Amino acid sequence: MLRALALSGGLLGAAIVSQFPEFTQQYTQRLGGQVEALQTVIADFDASATRAEMTREEALASMGGSVFLENRRRDMRNTIDRHARLSEDLSVLKEATPLERLTMPQRVADTVLARATYDDFRPALPLTLEGGISALVGYLGGWLAVSGVLALLAWPFRRRKSQAGLTF
C-alpha cells in the first residue's frame, strides 16, 4: 500500500514538473510582450521630457504640486523599475536553455504575468528531452515526498527490535 502511494506521488510529481519547460516558454513570450509595452510607455515619457528639454529624472522631479501629479510620478517610477526588472528576467530566460530554466523559478516571479500565463496554460505531454527530464525530476521528488511523509506517519507504529536482534 505504501509503495502504491509513493508511486502515485511520483507520478503526480512527474506530471506537474514536466510542464515547467512549456510554462516557462509561454511565460517568456508574455514577458517579452510586457517588456515591449513598458518600453513604449517609457519611451513616450522620455520623448515628452525631451520636448520639455528635461532628462527623465528632471521630468519626474517636476511632477508634483497635486495629488494627481504625485500619483503619476510614483506610477511612472514603478513602471520604470518594473521594466528594468522584467527586462533582466527576459534576458536571462531567453539566453537559457529549457533545462537551465528548470533552475530559474525565481525568474518567473512577476505574479501578474505568471497568473495570466497560468490562466491560458494547457498541459501537454512532455515529448521533449527537457520535458522528460522534468518528468523524471518530478517523479523522484513526488516519490520521495510521499515516501517521507508516509515514513514519518508510520514511525510511531514500527515495532522495536527484540533483545535477540530479530525484527518483527
Coordinates of N, CA and C in Angstrom, one line a residue:
M1 N 0.8 -1.2 0.0 CA 0.0 0.0 0.0 C 0.9 1.3 0.0
L2 N 1.9 1.2 0.8 CA 2.8 2.4 0.9 C 3.5 2.6 -0.4
R3 N 3.9 1.5 -1.0 CA 4.6 1.7 -2.3 C 3.7 2.2 -3.4
A4 N 2.5 1.8 -3.4 CA 1.5 2.3 -4.3 C 1.3 3.8 -4.1
L5 N 1.2 4.2 -2.9 CA 1.0 5.7 -2.6 C 2.3 6.4 -3.0
A6 N 3.5 5.9 -2.8 CA 4.7 6.5 -3.2 C 4.8 6.6 -4.7
L7 N 4.4 5.6 -5.4 CA 4.3 5.6 -6.9 C 3.4 6.6 -7.4
S8 N 2.2 6.8 -6.7 CA 1.2 7.8 -7.1 C 1.8 9.2 -6.9
G9 N 2.5 9.4 -5.8 CA 3.2 10.7 -5.6 C 4.2 11.0 -6.6
G10 N 5.0 9.9 -7.0 CA 6.0 10.1 -8.0 C 5.3 10.5 -9.4
L11 N 4.3 9.8 -9.7 CA 3.6 10.1 -11.0 C 3.0 11.5 -11.0
L12 N 2.4 11.9 -9.9 CA 1.8 13.2 -9.8 C 3.0 14.3 -9.9
G13 N 4.1 14.0 -9.2 CA 5.2 15.0 -9.3 C 5.7 15.0 -10.8
A14 N 5.8 13.9 -11.5 CA 6.2 13.9 -12.9 C 5.3 14.7 -13.7
A15 N 4.0 14.5 -13.5 CA 3.0 15.2 -14.3 C 3.1 16.7 -14.1
I16 N 3.3 17.1 -12.9 CA 3.4 18.6 -12.6 C 4.7 19.2 -13.1
V17 N 5.8 18.6 -12.7 CA 7.1 19.3 -13.0 C 7.4 19.2 -14.5
S18 N 6.9 18.2 -15.2 CA 7.2 18.0 -16.6 C 6.6 19.2 -17.4
Q19 N 5.6 19.9 -16.9 CA 5.0 21.0 -17.6 C 5.8 22.3 -17.4
F20 N 6.8 22.4 -16.5 CA 7.5 23.6 -16.3 C 8.2 24.2 -17.5
P21 N 8.9 23.3 -18.3 CA 9.6 23.9 -19.5 C 8.6 24.6 -20.5
E22 N 7.4 24.0 -20.7 CA 6.5 24.7 -21.6 C 5.9 25.9 -20.9
F23 N 5.6 25.8 -19.6 CA 5.1 27.0 -18.9 C 6.1 28.2 -19.0
T24 N 7.4 27.9 -18.8 CA 8.4 29.0 -18.8 C 8.5 29.5 -20.2
Q25 N 8.3 28.7 -21.2 CA 8.4 29.1 -22.6 C 7.3 30.1 -22.9
Q26 N 6.1 29.8 -22.4 CA 4.9 30.6 -22.6 C 5.0 31.9 -21.8
Y27 N 5.6 31.8 -20.6 CA 5.8 32.9 -19.7 C 6.8 33.9 -20.4
T28 N 7.8 33.3 -21.0 CA 8.9 34.1 -21.6 C 8.3 34.9 -22.8
Q29 N 7.3 34.3 -23.5 CA 6.7 35.0 -24.6 C 5.9 36.2 -24.1
R30 N 5.1 35.9 -23.0 CA 4.3 37.0 -22.4 C 5.2 38.1 -21.8
L31 N 6.3 37.7 -21.3 CA 7.3 38.6 -20.7 C 7.8 39.5 -21.7
G32 N 8.1 39.0 -22.9 CA 8.6 39.8 -24.0 C 7.6 40.9 -24.4
G33 N 6.4 40.5 -24.5 CA 5.3 41.4 -24.8 C 5.2 42.5 -23.8
Q34 N 5.3 42.1 -22.5 CA 5.2 43.1 -21.4 C 6.3 44.0 -21.4
V35 N 7.5 43.6 -21.6 CA 8.7 44.4 -21.7 C 8.5 45.4 -22.8
E36 N 8.1 45.0 -24.0 CA 7.8 45.9 -25.1 C 6.8 47.0 -24.8
A37 N 5.7 46.6 -24.1 CA 4.7 47.5 -23.8 C 5.2 48.6 -22.8
L38 N 5.9 48.1 -21.8 CA 6.5 49.0 -20.8 C 7.5 50.0 -21.5
Q39 N 8.3 49.4 -22.4 CA 9.3 50.3 -23.2 C 8.6 51.4 -23.9
T40 N 7.4 51.1 -24.5 CA 6.6 52.1 -25.2 C 6.2 53.2 -24.3
V41 N 5.7 52.9 -23.1 CA 5.3 53.9 -22.2 C 6.5 54.7 -21.7
I42 N 7.6 54.1 -21.5 CA 8.8 54.8 -21.0 C 9.3 55.7 -22.1
A43 N 9.4 55.2 -23.4 CA 9.8 56.0 -24.5 C 8.9 57.2 -24.7
D44 N 7.6 57.1 -24.5 CA 6.7 58.2 -24.7 C 7.0 59.2 -23.6
F45 N 7.2 58.8 -22.3 CA 7.5 59.7 -21.3 C 8.9 60.4 -21.5
D46 N 9.9 59.6 -22.0 CA 11.2 60.3 -22.3 C 11.1 61.3 -23.4
A47 N 10.2 61.0 -24.4 CA 10.0 61.9 -25.5 C 9.4 63.2 -25.0
S48 N 8.4 63.1 -24.1 CA 7.8 64.3 -23.5 C 8.8 65.1 -22.7
A49 N 9.7 64.4 -22.0 CA 10.7 65.1 -21.2 C 11.7 65.8 -22.2
T50 N 12.1 65.2 -23.2 CA 13.0 65.7 -24.2 C 12.4 67.0 -24.8
R51 N 11.1 66.9 -25.2 CA 10.4 68.1 -25.8 C 10.4 69.3 -24.8
A52 N 10.4 68.9 -23.5 CA 10.4 70.0 -22.5 C 11.9 70.3 -22.1
E53 N 12.8 69.8 -22.8 CA 14.3 70.0 -22.6 C 14.6 69.6 -21.1
M54 N 14.2 68.4 -20.8 CA 14.5 67.8 -19.4 C 15.0 66.4 -19.6
T55 N 15.7 65.9 -18.6 CA 16.0 64.5 -18.6 C 14.9 63.8 -17.9
R56 N 14.9 62.5 -17.9 CA 13.9 61.7 -17.3 C 13.8 62.0 -15.8
E57 N 14.9 62.1 -15.1 CA 14.9 62.4 -13.7 C 14.3 63.8 -13.4
E58 N 14.7 64.7 -14.3 CA 14.2 66.1 -14.1 C 12.7 66.1 -14.3
A59 N 12.2 65.4 -15.3 CA 10.8 65.4 -15.6 C 10.1 64.7 -14.4
L60 N 10.6 63.7 -13.9 CA 10.0 63.0 -12.7 C 10.0 63.9 -11.5
A61 N 11.1 64.7 -11.3 CA 11.2 65.6 -10.2 C 10.2 66.7 -10.3
S62 N 9.9 67.1 -11.5 CA 9.0 68.3 -11.7 C 7.5 67.9 -11.5
M63 N 7.3 66.6 -11.4 CA 5.9 66.2 -11.3 C 5.5 66.3 -9.8
G64 N 4.8 67.3 -9.4 CA 4.4 67.5 -8.1 C 3.4 68.6 -8.0
G65 N 3.0 68.9 -6.8 CA 2.1 70.0 -6.6 C 0.7 69.7 -6.5
S66 N 0.3 68.4 -6.9 CA -1.1 68.0 -6.7 C -1.0 66.5 -6.5
V67 N -2.1 66.0 -5.9 CA -2.2 64.6 -5.6 C -2.1 63.8 -6.9
F68 N -2.7 64.2 -8.0 CA -2.7 63.5 -9.3 C -1.2 63.4 -9.8
L69 N -0.5 64.5 -9.8 CA 0.9 64.5 -10.3 C 1.8 63.7 -9.4
E70 N 1.6 63.7 -8.1 CA 2.4 62.9 -7.2 C 2.1 61.4 -7.5
N71 N 0.9 61.0 -7.7 CA 0.5 59.7 -8.0 C 1.1 59.3 -9.3
R72 N 1.0 60.2 -10.3 CA 1.6 59.9 -11.6 C 3.1 59.7 -11.6
R73 N 3.8 60.5 -10.8 CA 5.2 60.3 -10.6 C 5.5 59.0 -10.0
R74 N 4.8 58.6 -9.0 CA 5.0 57.3 -8.3 C 4.8 56.1 -9.3
D75 N 3.7 56.3 -10.1 CA 3.3 55.2 -11.1 C 4.4 55.1 -12.1
M76 N 4.9 56.3 -12.6 CA 6.0 56.2 -13.6 C 7.3 55.6 -13.1
R77 N 7.6 55.9 -11.9 CA 8.8 55.3 -11.3 C 8.6 53.8 -11.1
N78 N 7.4 53.4 -10.7 CA 7.1 51.9 -10.6 C 7.2 51.3 -12.0
T79 N 6.7 52.0 -13.0 CA 6.8 51.4 -14.4 C 8.3 51.3 -14.8
I80 N 9.1 52.3 -14.6 CA 10.5 52.2 -14.9 C 11.2 51.1 -14.2
D81 N 10.9 50.9 -12.9 CA 11.5 49.9 -12.1 C 11.1 48.5 -12.6
R82 N 9.8 48.4 -12.9 CA 9.3 47.1 -13.3 C 9.9 46.7 -14.7
H83 N 10.0 47.7 -15.6 CA 10.6 47.4 -16.9 C 12.1 46.9 -16.7
A84 N 12.8 47.5 -15.8 CA 14.2 47.1 -15.6 C 14.2 45.7 -15.1
R85 N 13.4 45.4 -14.1 CA 13.3 44.0 -13.5 C 12.9 43.0 -14.5
L86 N 11.8 43.3 -15.3 CA 11.4 42.3 -16.3 C 12.3 42.2 -17.4
S87 N 13.0 43.2 -17.8 CA 14.0 43.2 -18.9 C 15.1 42.2 -18.5
E88 N 15.6 42.3 -17.3 CA 16.6 41.4 -16.8 C 16.2 40.0 -16.8
D89 N 15.0 39.7 -16.3 CA 14.4 38.4 -16.3 C 14.3 37.8 -17.8
L90 N 13.8 38.7 -18.7 CA 13.7 38.3 -20.1 C 15.0 37.9 -20.7
S91 N 16.0 38.7 -20.4 CA 17.3 38.5 -21.0 C 17.9 37.1 -20.5
V92 N 17.7 36.9 -19.2 CA 18.3 35.6 -18.7 C 17.5 34.4 -19.2
L93 N 16.1 34.5 -19.2 CA 15.3 33.4 -19.7 C 15.5 33.1 -21.2
K94 N 15.7 34.2 -22.0 CA 15.9 34.0 -23.4 C 17.3 33.3 -23.7
E95 N 18.3 33.6 -22.9 CA 19.6 33.0 -23.1 C 19.7 31.6 -22.6
A96 N 18.8 31.2 -21.6 CA 18.8 29.9 -21.0 C 18.2 28.8 -21.9
T97 N 18.7 27.6 -21.8 CA 18.1 26.5 -22.4 C 16.9 26.1 -21.6
P98 N 16.0 25.3 -22.2 CA 14.9 24.8 -21.4 C 15.3 24.1 -20.1
L99 N 16.4 23.3 -20.2 CA 16.9 22.6 -19.0 C 17.4 23.6 -18.0
E100 N 18.1 24.7 -18.4 CA 18.6 25.7 -17.5 C 17.5 26.4 -16.8
R101 N 16.4 26.6 -17.5 CA 15.2 27.3 -16.9 C 14.6 26.5 -15.7
L102 N 14.9 25.2 -15.7 CA 14.4 24.4 -14.5 C 15.0 24.9 -13.2
T103 N 16.2 25.5 -13.3 CA 16.9 26.0 -12.1 C 16.6 27.5 -11.9
M104 N 15.6 28.1 -12.6 CA 15.4 29.5 -12.5 C 13.9 29.9 -12.2
P105 N 13.3 29.2 -11.3 CA 11.9 29.6 -11.0 C 11.8 31.0 -10.4
Q106 N 12.9 31.5 -9.9 CA 12.9 32.9 -9.4 C 12.7 33.9 -10.5
R107 N 13.0 33.5 -11.8 CA 12.9 34.4 -12.9 C 11.4 34.4 -13.5
V108 N 10.6 33.6 -12.9 CA 9.2 33.5 -13.2 C 8.4 34.1 -12.0
A109 N 8.8 35.3 -11.6 CA 8.4 35.9 -10.3 C 7.4 37.0 -10.4
D110 N 7.1 37.5 -11.6 CA 6.1 38.5 -11.7 C 4.7 37.8 -11.6
T111 N 4.0 38.1 -10.5 CA 2.8 37.3 -10.2 C 1.7 37.7 -11.2
V112 N 1.6 38.9 -11.6 CA 0.5 39.2 -12.6 C 0.7 38.5 -13.9
L113 N 2.0 38.5 -14.3 CA 2.3 37.8 -15.6 C 2.2 36.3 -15.4
A114 N 2.7 35.8 -14.3 CA 2.6 34.3 -14.1 C 1.1 33.9 -14.0
R115 N 0.3 34.6 -13.4 CA -1.2 34.3 -13.3 C -1.8 34.3 -14.7
A116 N -1.5 35.3 -15.5 CA -2.1 35.4 -16.8 C -1.6 34.2 -17.7
T117 N -0.3 33.9 -17.5 CA 0.2 32.7 -18.2 C -0.5 31.4 -17.8
Y118 N -0.6 31.3 -16.5 CA -1.3 30.1 -15.9 C -2.8 30.0 -16.4
D119 N -3.4 31.1 -16.4 CA -4.8 31.1 -16.8 C -5.0 30.6 -18.2
D120 N -4.1 30.8 -19.1 CA -4.2 30.4 -20.5 C -3.4 29.1 -20.8
F121 N -2.7 28.6 -19.8 CA -1.8 27.4 -20.0 C -2.6 26.2 -20.1
R122 N -2.3 25.3 -21.0 CA -2.9 24.0 -21.2 C -1.8 23.0 -21.1
P123 N -1.8 22.0 -20.2 CA -0.8 21.0 -20.1 C -0.6 20.2 -21.4
A124 N 0.6 19.7 -21.6 CA 0.9 19.0 -22.8 C 1.8 17.8 -22.4
L125 N 1.8 16.8 -23.3 CA 2.7 15.6 -23.0 C 4.1 16.1 -23.1
P126 N 5.0 15.6 -22.2 CA 6.4 16.0 -22.2 C 7.2 15.2 -23.2
L127 N 7.1 15.6 -24.5 CA 7.7 14.8 -25.5 C 9.1 15.3 -25.9
T128 N 9.6 16.2 -25.2 CA 11.0 16.8 -25.5 C 11.9 16.2 -24.4
L129 N 13.2 16.4 -24.7 CA 14.2 15.9 -23.7 C 14.0 16.6 -22.4
E130 N 13.9 18.0 -22.4 CA 13.7 18.7 -21.2 C 12.4 18.4 -20.5
G131 N 11.3 18.0 -21.2 CA 10.1 17.6 -20.6 C 10.3 16.3 -19.9
G132 N 11.0 15.4 -20.6 CA 11.3 14.1 -20.0 C 12.1 14.1 -18.7
I133 N 13.1 15.0 -18.8 CA 14.0 15.2 -17.6 C 13.2 15.8 -16.5
S134 N 12.3 16.8 -16.8 CA 11.5 17.4 -15.8 C 10.5 16.4 -15.2
A135 N 10.0 15.5 -16.1 CA 9.1 14.4 -15.6 C 9.9 13.5 -14.6
L136 N 11.1 13.2 -14.9 CA 11.9 12.3 -14.0 C 12.2 13.0 -12.7
V137 N 12.5 14.3 -12.8 CA 12.8 15.1 -11.6 C 11.5 15.1 -10.7
G138 N 10.4 15.4 -11.4 CA 9.1 15.5 -10.7 C 8.7 14.2 -10.1
Y139 N 9.0 13.1 -10.8 CA 8.7 11.7 -10.3 C 9.5 11.5 -9.0
L140 N 10.8 11.7 -9.1 CA 11.6 11.4 -8.0 C 11.2 12.3 -6.8
G141 N 11.0 13.6 -7.1 CA 10.6 14.5 -6.0 C 9.3 14.1 -5.4
G142 N 8.3 13.7 -6.2 CA 7.0 13.3 -5.7 C 7.1 12.0 -4.9
W143 N 7.9 11.0 -5.4 CA 8.0 9.7 -4.8 C 8.7 9.9 -3.4
L144 N 9.8 10.7 -3.4 CA 10.5 11.0 -2.1 C 9.6 11.7 -1.1
A145 N 8.9 12.7 -1.6 CA 8.0 13.5 -0.7 C 6.9 12.6 0.0
V146 N 6.2 11.8 -0.9 CA 5.2 10.9 -0.3 C 5.8 9.8 0.5
S147 N 6.9 9.2 0.1 CA 7.6 8.2 0.9 C 8.0 8.8 2.3
G148 N 8.6 10.0 2.3 CA 9.0 10.6 3.5 C 7.8 10.9 4.4
V149 N 6.7 11.4 3.9 CA 5.6 11.7 4.8 C 5.0 10.4 5.3
L150 N 4.9 9.4 4.5 CA 4.4 8.1 5.0 C 5.4 7.5 6.0
A151 N 6.7 7.6 5.8 CA 7.6 7.1 6.8 C 7.4 7.8 8.1
L152 N 7.3 9.1 8.1 CA 7.0 9.9 9.3 C 5.7 9.5 10.0
L153 N 4.7 9.2 9.2 CA 3.4 8.8 9.8 C 3.5 7.4 10.4
A154 N 4.3 6.5 9.8 CA 4.4 5.2 10.2 C 5.4 5.0 11.3
W155 N 6.2 5.9 11.5 CA 7.3 5.8 12.5 C 6.8 5.4 13.9
P156 N 5.8 6.0 14.5 CA 5.4 5.6 15.8 C 4.8 4.2 15.9
F157 N 4.5 3.6 14.8 CA 3.8 2.3 14.8 C 4.8 1.2 14.5
R158 N 6.1 1.5 14.2 CA 7.1 0.5 14.0 C 7.4 -0.3 15.2
R159 N 7.6 -1.6 15.0 CA 7.9 -2.5 16.1 C 9.4 -2.4 16.4
R160 N 9.7 -2.4 17.6 CA 11.1 -2.3 18.0 C 11.8 -3.7 17.9
K161 N 13.1 -3.7 17.7 CA 13.8 -5.0 17.6 C 13.8 -5.6 19.0
S162 N 13.7 -7.0 19.0 CA 13.7 -7.7 20.2 C 15.2 -7.8 20.7
Q163 N 15.3 -8.3 21.9 CA 16.6 -8.4 22.5 C 17.5 -9.4 21.8
A164 N 16.9 -10.3 21.1 CA 17.7 -11.3 20.3 C 18.2 -10.7 19.0
G165 N 17.7 -9.5 18.7 CA 18.2 -8.9 17.4 C 17.3 -9.2 16.3
L166 N 16.2 -9.9 16.5 CA 15.3 -10.2 15.4 C 14.3 -9.1 15.2
T167 N 13.9 -8.9 13.9 CA 12.9 -7.8 13.6 C 11.6 -8.5 13.4
F168 N 10.6 -7.9 13.9 CA 9.2 -8.4 13.8 C 8.5 -7.6 12.7

